[in-house]
mmCIF file of C-alpha atoms in Angstrom:
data_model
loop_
_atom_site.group_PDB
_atom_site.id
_atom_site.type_symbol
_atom_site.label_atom_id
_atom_site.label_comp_id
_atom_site.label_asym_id
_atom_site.label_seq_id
_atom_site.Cartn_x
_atom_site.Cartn_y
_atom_site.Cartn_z
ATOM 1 C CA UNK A 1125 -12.500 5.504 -17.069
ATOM 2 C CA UNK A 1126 -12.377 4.693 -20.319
ATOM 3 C CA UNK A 1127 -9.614 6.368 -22.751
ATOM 4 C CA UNK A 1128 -10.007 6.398 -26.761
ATOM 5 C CA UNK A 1129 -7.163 3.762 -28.517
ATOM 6 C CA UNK A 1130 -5.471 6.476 -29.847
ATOM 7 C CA UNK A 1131 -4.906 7.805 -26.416
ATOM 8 C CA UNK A 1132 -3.478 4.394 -25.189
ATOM 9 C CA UNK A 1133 -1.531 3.942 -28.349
ATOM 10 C CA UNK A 1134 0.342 7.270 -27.575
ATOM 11 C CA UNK A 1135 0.514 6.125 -23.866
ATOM 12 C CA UNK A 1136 1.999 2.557 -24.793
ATOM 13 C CA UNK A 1137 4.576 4.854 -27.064
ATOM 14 C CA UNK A 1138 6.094 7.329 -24.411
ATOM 15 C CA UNK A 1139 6.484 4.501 -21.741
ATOM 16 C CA UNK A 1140 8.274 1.968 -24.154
ATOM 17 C CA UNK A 1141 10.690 4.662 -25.226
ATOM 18 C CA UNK A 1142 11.663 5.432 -21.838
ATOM 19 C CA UNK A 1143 12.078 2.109 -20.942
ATOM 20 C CA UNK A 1144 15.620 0.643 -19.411
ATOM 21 C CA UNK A 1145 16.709 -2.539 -19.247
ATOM 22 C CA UNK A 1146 18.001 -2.873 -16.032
ATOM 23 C CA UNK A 1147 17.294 -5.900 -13.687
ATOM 24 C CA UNK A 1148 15.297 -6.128 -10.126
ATOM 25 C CA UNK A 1149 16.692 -8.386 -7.986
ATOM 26 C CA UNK A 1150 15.294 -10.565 -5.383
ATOM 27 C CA UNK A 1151 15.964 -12.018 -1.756
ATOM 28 C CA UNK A 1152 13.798 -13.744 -0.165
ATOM 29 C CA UNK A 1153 15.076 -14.364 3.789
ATOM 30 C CA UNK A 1154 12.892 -16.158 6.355
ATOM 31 C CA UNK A 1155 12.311 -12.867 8.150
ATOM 32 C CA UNK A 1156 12.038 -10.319 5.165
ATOM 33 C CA UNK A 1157 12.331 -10.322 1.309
ATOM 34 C CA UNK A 1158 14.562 -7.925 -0.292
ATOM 35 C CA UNK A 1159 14.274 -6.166 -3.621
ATOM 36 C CA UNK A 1160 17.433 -4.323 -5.237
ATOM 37 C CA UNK A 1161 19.031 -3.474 -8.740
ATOM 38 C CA UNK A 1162 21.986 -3.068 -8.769
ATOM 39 C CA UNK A 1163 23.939 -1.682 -5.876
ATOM 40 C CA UNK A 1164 20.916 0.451 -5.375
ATOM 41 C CA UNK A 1165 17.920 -0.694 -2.188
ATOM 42 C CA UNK A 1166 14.444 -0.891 -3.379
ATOM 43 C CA UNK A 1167 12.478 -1.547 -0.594
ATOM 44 C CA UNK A 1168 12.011 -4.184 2.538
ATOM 45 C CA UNK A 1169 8.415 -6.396 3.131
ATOM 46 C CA UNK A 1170 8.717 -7.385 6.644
ATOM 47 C CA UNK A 1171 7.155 -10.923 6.898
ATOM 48 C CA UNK A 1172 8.319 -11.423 10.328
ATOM 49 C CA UNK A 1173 7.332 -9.914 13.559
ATOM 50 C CA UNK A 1174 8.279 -6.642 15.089
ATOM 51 C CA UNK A 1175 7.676 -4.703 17.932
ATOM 52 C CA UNK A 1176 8.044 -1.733 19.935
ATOM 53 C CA UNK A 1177 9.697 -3.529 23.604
ATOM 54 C CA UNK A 1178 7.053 -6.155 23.209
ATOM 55 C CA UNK A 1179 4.136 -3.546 22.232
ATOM 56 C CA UNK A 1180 2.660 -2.032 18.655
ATOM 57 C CA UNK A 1181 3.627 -5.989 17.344
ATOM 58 C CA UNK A 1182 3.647 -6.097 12.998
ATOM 59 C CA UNK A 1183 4.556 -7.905 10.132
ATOM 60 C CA UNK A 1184 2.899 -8.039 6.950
ATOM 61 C CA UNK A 1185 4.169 -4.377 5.715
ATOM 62 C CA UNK A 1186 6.692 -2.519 3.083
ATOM 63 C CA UNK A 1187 10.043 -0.750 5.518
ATOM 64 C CA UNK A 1188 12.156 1.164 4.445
ATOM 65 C CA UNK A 1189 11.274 1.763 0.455
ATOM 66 C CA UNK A 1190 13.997 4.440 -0.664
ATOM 67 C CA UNK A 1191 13.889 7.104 -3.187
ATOM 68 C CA UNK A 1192 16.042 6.416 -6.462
ATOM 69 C CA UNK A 1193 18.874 8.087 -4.906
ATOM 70 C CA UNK A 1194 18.905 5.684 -1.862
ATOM 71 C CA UNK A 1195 17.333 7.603 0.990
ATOM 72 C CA UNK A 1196 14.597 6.224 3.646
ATOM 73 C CA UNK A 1197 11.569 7.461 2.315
ATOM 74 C CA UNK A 1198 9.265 5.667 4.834
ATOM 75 C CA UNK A 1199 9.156 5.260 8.793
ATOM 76 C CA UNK A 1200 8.201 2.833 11.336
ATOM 77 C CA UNK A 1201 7.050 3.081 14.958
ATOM 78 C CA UNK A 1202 6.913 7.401 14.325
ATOM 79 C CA UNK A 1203 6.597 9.168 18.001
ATOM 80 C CA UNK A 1204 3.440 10.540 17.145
ATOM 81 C CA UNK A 1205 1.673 7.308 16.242
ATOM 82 C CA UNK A 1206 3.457 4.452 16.975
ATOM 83 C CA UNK A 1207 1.445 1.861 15.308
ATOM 84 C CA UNK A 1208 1.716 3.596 11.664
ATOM 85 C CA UNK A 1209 4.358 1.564 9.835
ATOM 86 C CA UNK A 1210 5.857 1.681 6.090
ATOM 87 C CA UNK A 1211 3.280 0.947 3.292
ATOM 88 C CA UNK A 1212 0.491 -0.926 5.451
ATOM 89 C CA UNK A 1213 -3.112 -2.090 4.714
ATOM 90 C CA UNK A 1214 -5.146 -2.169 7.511
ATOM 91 C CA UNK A 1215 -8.509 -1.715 9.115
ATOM 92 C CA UNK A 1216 -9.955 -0.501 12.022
ATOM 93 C CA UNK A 1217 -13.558 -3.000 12.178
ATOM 94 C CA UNK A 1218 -13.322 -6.585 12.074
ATOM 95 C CA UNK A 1219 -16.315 -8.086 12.881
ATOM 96 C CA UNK A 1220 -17.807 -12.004 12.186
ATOM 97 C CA UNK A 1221 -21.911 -11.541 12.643
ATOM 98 C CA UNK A 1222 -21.888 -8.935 15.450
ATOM 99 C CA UNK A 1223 -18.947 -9.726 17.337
ATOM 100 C CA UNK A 1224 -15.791 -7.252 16.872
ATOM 101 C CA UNK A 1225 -12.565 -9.215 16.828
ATOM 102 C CA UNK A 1226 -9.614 -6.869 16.828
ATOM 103 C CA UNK A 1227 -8.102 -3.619 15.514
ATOM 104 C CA UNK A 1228 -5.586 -4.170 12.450
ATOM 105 C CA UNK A 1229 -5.118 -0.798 11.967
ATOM 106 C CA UNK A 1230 -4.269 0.221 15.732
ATOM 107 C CA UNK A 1231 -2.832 -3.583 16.517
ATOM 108 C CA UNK A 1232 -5.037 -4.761 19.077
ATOM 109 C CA UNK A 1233 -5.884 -7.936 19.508
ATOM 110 C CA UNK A 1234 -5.172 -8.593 15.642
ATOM 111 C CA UNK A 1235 -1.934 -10.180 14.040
ATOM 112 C CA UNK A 1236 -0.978 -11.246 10.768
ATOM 113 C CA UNK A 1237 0.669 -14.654 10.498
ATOM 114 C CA UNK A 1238 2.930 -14.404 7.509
ATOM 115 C CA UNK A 1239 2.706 -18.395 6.298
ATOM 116 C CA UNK A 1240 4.799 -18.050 2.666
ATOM 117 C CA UNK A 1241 6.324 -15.840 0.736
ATOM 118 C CA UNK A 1242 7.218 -17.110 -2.825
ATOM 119 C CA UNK A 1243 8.309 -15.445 -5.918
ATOM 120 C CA UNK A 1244 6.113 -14.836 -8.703
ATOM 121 C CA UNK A 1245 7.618 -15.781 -12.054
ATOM 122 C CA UNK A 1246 7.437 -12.417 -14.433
ATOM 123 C CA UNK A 1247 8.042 -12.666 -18.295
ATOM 124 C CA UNK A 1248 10.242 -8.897 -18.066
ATOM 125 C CA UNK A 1249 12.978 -7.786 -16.227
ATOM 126 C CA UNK A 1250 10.324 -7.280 -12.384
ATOM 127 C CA UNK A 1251 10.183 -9.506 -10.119
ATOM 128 C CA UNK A 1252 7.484 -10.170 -7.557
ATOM 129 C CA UNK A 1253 6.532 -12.017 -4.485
ATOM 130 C CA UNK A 1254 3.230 -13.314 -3.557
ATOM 131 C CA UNK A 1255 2.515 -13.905 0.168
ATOM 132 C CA UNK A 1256 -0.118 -15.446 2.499
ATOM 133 C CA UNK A 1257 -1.379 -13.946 5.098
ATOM 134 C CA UNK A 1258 -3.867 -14.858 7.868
ATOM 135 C CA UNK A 1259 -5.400 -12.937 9.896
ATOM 136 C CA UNK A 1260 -6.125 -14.178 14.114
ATOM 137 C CA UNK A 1261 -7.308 -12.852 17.008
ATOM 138 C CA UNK A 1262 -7.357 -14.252 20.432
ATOM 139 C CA UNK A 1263 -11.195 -13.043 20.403
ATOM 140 C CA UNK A 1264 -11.707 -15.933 17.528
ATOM 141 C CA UNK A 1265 -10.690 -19.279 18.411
ATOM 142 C CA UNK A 1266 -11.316 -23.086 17.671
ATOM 143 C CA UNK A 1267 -13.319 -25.249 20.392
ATOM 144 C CA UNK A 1268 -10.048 -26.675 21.897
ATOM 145 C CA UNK A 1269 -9.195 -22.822 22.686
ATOM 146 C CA UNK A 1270 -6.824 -22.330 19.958
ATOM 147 C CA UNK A 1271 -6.821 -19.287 17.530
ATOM 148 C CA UNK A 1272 -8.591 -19.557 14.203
ATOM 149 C CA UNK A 1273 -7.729 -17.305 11.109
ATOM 150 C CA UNK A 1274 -10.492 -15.659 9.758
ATOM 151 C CA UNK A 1275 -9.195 -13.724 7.011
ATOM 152 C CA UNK A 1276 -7.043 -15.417 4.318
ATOM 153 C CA UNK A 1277 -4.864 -12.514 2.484
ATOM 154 C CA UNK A 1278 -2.883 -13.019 -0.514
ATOM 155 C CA UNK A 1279 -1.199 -9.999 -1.350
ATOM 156 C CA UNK A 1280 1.826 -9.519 -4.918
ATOM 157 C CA UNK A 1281 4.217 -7.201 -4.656
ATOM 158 C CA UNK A 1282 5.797 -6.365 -8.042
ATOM 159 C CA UNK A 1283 8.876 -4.247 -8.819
ATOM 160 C CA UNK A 1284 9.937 -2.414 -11.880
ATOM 161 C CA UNK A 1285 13.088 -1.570 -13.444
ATOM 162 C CA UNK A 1286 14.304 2.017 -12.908
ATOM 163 C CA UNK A 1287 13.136 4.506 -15.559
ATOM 164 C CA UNK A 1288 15.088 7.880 -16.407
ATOM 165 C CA UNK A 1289 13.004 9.861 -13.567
ATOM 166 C CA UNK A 1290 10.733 7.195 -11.705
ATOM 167 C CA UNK A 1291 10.219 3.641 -10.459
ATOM 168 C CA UNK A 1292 7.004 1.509 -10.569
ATOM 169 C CA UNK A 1293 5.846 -0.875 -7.874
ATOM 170 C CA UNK A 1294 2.427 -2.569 -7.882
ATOM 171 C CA UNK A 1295 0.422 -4.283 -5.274
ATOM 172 C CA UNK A 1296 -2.383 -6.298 -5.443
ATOM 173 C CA UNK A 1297 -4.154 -7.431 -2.083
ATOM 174 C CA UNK A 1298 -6.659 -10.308 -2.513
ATOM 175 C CA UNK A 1299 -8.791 -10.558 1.104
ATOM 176 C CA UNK A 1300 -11.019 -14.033 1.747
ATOM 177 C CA UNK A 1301 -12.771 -14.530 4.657
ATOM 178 C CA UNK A 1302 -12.739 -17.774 6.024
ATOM 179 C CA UNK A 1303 -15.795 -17.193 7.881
ATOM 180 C CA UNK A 1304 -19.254 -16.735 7.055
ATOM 181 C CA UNK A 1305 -20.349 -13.254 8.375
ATOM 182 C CA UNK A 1306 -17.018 -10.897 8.161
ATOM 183 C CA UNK A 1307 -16.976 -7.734 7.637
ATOM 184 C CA UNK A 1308 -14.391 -5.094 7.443
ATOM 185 C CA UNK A 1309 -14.533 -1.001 8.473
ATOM 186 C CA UNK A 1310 -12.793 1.854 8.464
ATOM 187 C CA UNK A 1311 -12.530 4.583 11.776
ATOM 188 C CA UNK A 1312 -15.847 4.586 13.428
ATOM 189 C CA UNK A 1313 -16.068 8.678 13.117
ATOM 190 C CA UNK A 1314 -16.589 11.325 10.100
ATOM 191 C CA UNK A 1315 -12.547 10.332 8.518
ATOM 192 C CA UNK A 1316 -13.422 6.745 8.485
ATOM 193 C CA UNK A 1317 -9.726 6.293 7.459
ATOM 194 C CA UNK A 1318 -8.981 2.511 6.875
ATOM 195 C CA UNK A 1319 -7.058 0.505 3.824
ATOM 196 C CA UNK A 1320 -4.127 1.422 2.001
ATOM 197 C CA UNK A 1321 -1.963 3.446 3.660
ATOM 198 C CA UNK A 1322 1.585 5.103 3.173
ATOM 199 C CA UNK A 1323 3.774 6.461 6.097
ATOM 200 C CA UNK A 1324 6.662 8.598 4.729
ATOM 201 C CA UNK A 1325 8.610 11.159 5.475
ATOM 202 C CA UNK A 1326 7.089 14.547 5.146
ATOM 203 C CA UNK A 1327 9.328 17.507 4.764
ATOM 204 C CA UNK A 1328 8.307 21.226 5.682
ATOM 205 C CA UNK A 1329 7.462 21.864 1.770
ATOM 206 C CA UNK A 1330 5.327 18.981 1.208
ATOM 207 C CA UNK A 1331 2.917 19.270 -1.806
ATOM 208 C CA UNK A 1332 -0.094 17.354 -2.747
ATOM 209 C CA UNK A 1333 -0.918 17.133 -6.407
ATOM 210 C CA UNK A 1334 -3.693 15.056 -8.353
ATOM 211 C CA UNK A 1335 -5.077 15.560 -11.574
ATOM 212 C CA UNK A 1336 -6.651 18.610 -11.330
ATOM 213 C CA UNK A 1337 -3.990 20.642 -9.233
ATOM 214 C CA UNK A 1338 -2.311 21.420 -6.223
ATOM 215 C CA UNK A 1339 -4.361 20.264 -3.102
ATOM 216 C CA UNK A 1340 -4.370 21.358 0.109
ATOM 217 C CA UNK A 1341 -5.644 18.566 3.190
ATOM 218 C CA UNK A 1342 -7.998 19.088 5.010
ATOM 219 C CA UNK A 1343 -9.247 16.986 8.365
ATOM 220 C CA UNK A 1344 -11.803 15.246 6.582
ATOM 221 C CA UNK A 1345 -11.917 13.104 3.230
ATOM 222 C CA UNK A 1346 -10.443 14.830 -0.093
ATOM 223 C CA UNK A 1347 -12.936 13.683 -3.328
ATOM 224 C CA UNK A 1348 -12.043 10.770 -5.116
ATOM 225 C CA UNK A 1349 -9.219 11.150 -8.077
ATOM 226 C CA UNK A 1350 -7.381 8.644 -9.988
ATOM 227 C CA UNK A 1351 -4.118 9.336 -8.262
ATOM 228 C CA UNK A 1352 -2.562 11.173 -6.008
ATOM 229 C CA UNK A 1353 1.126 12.617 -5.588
ATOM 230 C CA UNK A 1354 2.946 13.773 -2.605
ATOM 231 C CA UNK A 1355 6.381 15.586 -3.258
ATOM 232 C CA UNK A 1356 9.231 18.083 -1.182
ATOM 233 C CA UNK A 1357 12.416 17.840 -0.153
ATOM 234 C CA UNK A 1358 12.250 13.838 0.367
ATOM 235 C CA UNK A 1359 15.884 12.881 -1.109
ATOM 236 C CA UNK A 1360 19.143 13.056 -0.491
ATOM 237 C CA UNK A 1361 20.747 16.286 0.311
ATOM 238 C CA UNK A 1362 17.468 17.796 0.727
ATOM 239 C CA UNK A 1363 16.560 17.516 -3.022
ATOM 240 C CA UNK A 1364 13.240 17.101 -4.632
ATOM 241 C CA UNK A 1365 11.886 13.694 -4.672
ATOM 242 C CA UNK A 1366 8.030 11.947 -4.448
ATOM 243 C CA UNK A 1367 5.901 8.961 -4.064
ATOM 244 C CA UNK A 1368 2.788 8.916 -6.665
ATOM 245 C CA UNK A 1369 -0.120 6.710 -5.373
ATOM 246 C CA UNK A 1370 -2.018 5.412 -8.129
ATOM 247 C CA UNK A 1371 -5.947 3.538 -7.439
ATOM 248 C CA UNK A 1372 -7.129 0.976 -10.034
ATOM 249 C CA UNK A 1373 -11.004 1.974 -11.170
ATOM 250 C CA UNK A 1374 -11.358 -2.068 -10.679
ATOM 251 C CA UNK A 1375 -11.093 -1.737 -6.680
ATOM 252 C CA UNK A 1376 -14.765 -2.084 -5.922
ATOM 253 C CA UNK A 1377 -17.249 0.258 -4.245
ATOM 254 C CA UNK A 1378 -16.848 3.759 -5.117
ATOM 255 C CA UNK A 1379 -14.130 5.324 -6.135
ATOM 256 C CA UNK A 1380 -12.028 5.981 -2.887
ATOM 257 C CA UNK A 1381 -11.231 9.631 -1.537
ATOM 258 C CA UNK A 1382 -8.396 10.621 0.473
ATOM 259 C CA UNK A 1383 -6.862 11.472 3.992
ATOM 260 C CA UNK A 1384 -3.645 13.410 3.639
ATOM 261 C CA UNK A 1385 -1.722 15.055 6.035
ATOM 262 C CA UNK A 1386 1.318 17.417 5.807
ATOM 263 C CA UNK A 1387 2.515 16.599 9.191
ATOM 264 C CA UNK A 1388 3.217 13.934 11.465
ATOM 265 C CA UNK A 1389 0.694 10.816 9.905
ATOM 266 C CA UNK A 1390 -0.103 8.766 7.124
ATOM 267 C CA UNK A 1391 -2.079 9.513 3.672
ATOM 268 C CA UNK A 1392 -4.835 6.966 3.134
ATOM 269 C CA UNK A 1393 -6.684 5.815 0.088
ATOM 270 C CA UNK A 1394 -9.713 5.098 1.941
ATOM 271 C CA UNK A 1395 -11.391 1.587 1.501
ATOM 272 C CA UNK A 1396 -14.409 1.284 2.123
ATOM 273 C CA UNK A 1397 -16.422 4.157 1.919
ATOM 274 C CA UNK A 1398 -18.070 5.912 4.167
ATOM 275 C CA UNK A 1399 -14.941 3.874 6.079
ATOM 276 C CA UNK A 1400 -17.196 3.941 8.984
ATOM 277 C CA UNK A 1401 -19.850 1.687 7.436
ATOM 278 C CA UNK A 1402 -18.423 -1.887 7.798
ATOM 279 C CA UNK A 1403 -18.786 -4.140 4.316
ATOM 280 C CA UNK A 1404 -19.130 -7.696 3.860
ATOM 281 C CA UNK A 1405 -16.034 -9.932 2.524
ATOM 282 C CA UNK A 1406 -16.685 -12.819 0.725
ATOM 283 C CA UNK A 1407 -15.743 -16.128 1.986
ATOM 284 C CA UNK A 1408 -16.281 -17.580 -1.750
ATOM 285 C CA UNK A 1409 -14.726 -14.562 -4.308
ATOM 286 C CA UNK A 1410 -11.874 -12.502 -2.667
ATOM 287 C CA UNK A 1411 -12.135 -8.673 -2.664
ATOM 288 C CA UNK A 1412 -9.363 -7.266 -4.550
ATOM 289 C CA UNK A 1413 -7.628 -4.138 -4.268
ATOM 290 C CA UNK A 1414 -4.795 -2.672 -6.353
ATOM 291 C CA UNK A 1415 -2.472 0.281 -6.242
ATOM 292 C CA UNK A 1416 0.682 1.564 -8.304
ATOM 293 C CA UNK A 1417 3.484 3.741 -7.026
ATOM 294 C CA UNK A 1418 5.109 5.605 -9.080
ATOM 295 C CA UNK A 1419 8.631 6.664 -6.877
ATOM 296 C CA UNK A 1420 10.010 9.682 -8.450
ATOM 297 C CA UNK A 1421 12.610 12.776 -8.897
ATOM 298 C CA UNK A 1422 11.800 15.957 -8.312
ATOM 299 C CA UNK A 1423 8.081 16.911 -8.748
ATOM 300 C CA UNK A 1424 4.476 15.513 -10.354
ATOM 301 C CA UNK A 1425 5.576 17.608 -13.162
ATOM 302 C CA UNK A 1426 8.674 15.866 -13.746
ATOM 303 C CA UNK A 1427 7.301 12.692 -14.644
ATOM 304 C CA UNK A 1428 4.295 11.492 -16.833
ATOM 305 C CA UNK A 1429 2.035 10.452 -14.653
ATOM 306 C CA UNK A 1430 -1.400 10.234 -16.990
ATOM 307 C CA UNK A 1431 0.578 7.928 -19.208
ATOM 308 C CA UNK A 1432 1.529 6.007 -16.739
ATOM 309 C CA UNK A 1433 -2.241 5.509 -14.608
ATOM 310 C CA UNK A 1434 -3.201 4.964 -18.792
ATOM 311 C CA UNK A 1435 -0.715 2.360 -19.498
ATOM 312 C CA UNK A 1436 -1.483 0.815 -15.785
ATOM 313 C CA UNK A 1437 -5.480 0.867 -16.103
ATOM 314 C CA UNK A 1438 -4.911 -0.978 -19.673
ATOM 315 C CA UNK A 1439 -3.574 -3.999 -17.750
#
């Protein structure tokens, strides 16, 4: 999408006048980086492993991010599927040639071996950490019987300074394989569900919003839209409060739809689609995928979200 320089003009306007100058702290621990302002928690990655009494084993994922007023906005290990966790990336196919070699997104025979996490040097008042990632299987290993990584992910997680009304966060996953042949699918059925993929909270009066309007989920894919907003009574107290889910138009393929739910499961920006159709990954380019959150007061009308997907899409 391309906007007119007027348009980003105005855009660059109404986000520099609401900016604050607060500062995002950083601590990264050998088990988990943390990311505050303040006396206020901003969110968790987990770069260590955790499990479930030995079962449903992750790392490599975003638990607990809070709303601005300081309440768990995400869950890990939920009853009703016990392998959703936090913000997570994740795919169902994993395949070198013909041969599968795990489930990421259901955590079989698949792990994520969290090798560094560093911080990012920003010129403003964010800060960010870059991890790397590889991906094993004990289907894939060396001659001598040990386990080879076959994916090398590199994935930034960047954190804004708290606005009057919102928060932004931005992450950026860069996927290599390091084998010739690999390819990467979403649920082998008519969802195809598979990428990035948020597990909050969802409260009786959940709404959906994107650009157009209020939208209602349904079991399969929702069209593609620039963004997508989930809102109810998500804070403290029971008050209004919402997570915004912004795609960049530079992820590749097709502009991804959605699988949302307003009960007990995750919303997905599906990657690839159909997710059911495995694609190639690169062993010489990585394929890169970024998103924005936007997390928020009270509803999608509360905050400027155009101006904000403008401003983002500029960068």
């Amino acid at each position: 999408m391309i906007f007119p320089k007027k348009a980003s003009l105005v855009a660059a306007i109404i986000l520099c006048s609401q900016i604050n100058f607060g500062q995002v702290n950083l601590k990264i621990e050998k088990n988990r980086s943390h990311f505050t302002e303040g006396k206020d928690s901003i969110l968790t990655y987990q770069a260590s492993e955790k499990s479930l009494n030995g079962k449903y084993i992750r790392s490599n994922y975003i638990h607990p991010l809070y709303t601005l007023d300081g309440t768990v906005l995400t869950e890990d290990f939920p009853v009703d599927h016990l392998h959703h966790r936090g913000i997570f990336w994740a795919w169902h196919q994993l395949y070198i040639g013909d041969k599968r070699i795990g489930n990421g997104w259901e955590i079989e025979n698949f792990k994520w071996e969290v090798s560094s996490v560093k911080e990012k040097k920003q010129k403003d008042n964010s800060k960010a950490i870059q991890t790397t990632v590889l991906w094993k299987s004990p289907l894939w290993k060396s001659k001598n019987g040990v386990e080879k990584a076959f994916v090398k992910e590199m994935t930034t997680i960047q954190v804004y300074p708290k606005q009057k009304h919102y928060r932004l966060i931005d992450i950026e996953i860069a996927l290599l394989a390091l084998e010739p042949n690999m390819k990467i699918g979403g649920s082998e059925d008519e969802k195809g569900y598979g990428g990035f993929s948020p597990r909050i909270r969802l409260s009786d009066d959940i709404v959906f919003t994107n650009p157009t309007g209020k939208i209602t989920p349904t079991n399969l894919p929702i069209p593609a839209s620039e963004w997508m907003d989930i809102s109810g009574s998500l804070g403290k107290n029971g008050n209004q409060a919402g997570l915004t889910i912004l795609c960049n138009p530079k992820n590749p393929g097709a502009k991804n739809p959605w699988i949302l739910r307003a009960k007990k499961s995750m919303q997905n920006a599906v990657y690839p689609f159909p997710g059911a159709k495995a694609v190639p990954l690169s062993n010489k380019k990585p394929t890169v995928l970024r998103y924005r959150l936007i997390i928020h007061d009270d509803n999608a009308n509360s905050i400027p979200i155009e101006e904000i997907y403008k401003s983002y899409i500029m960068n």
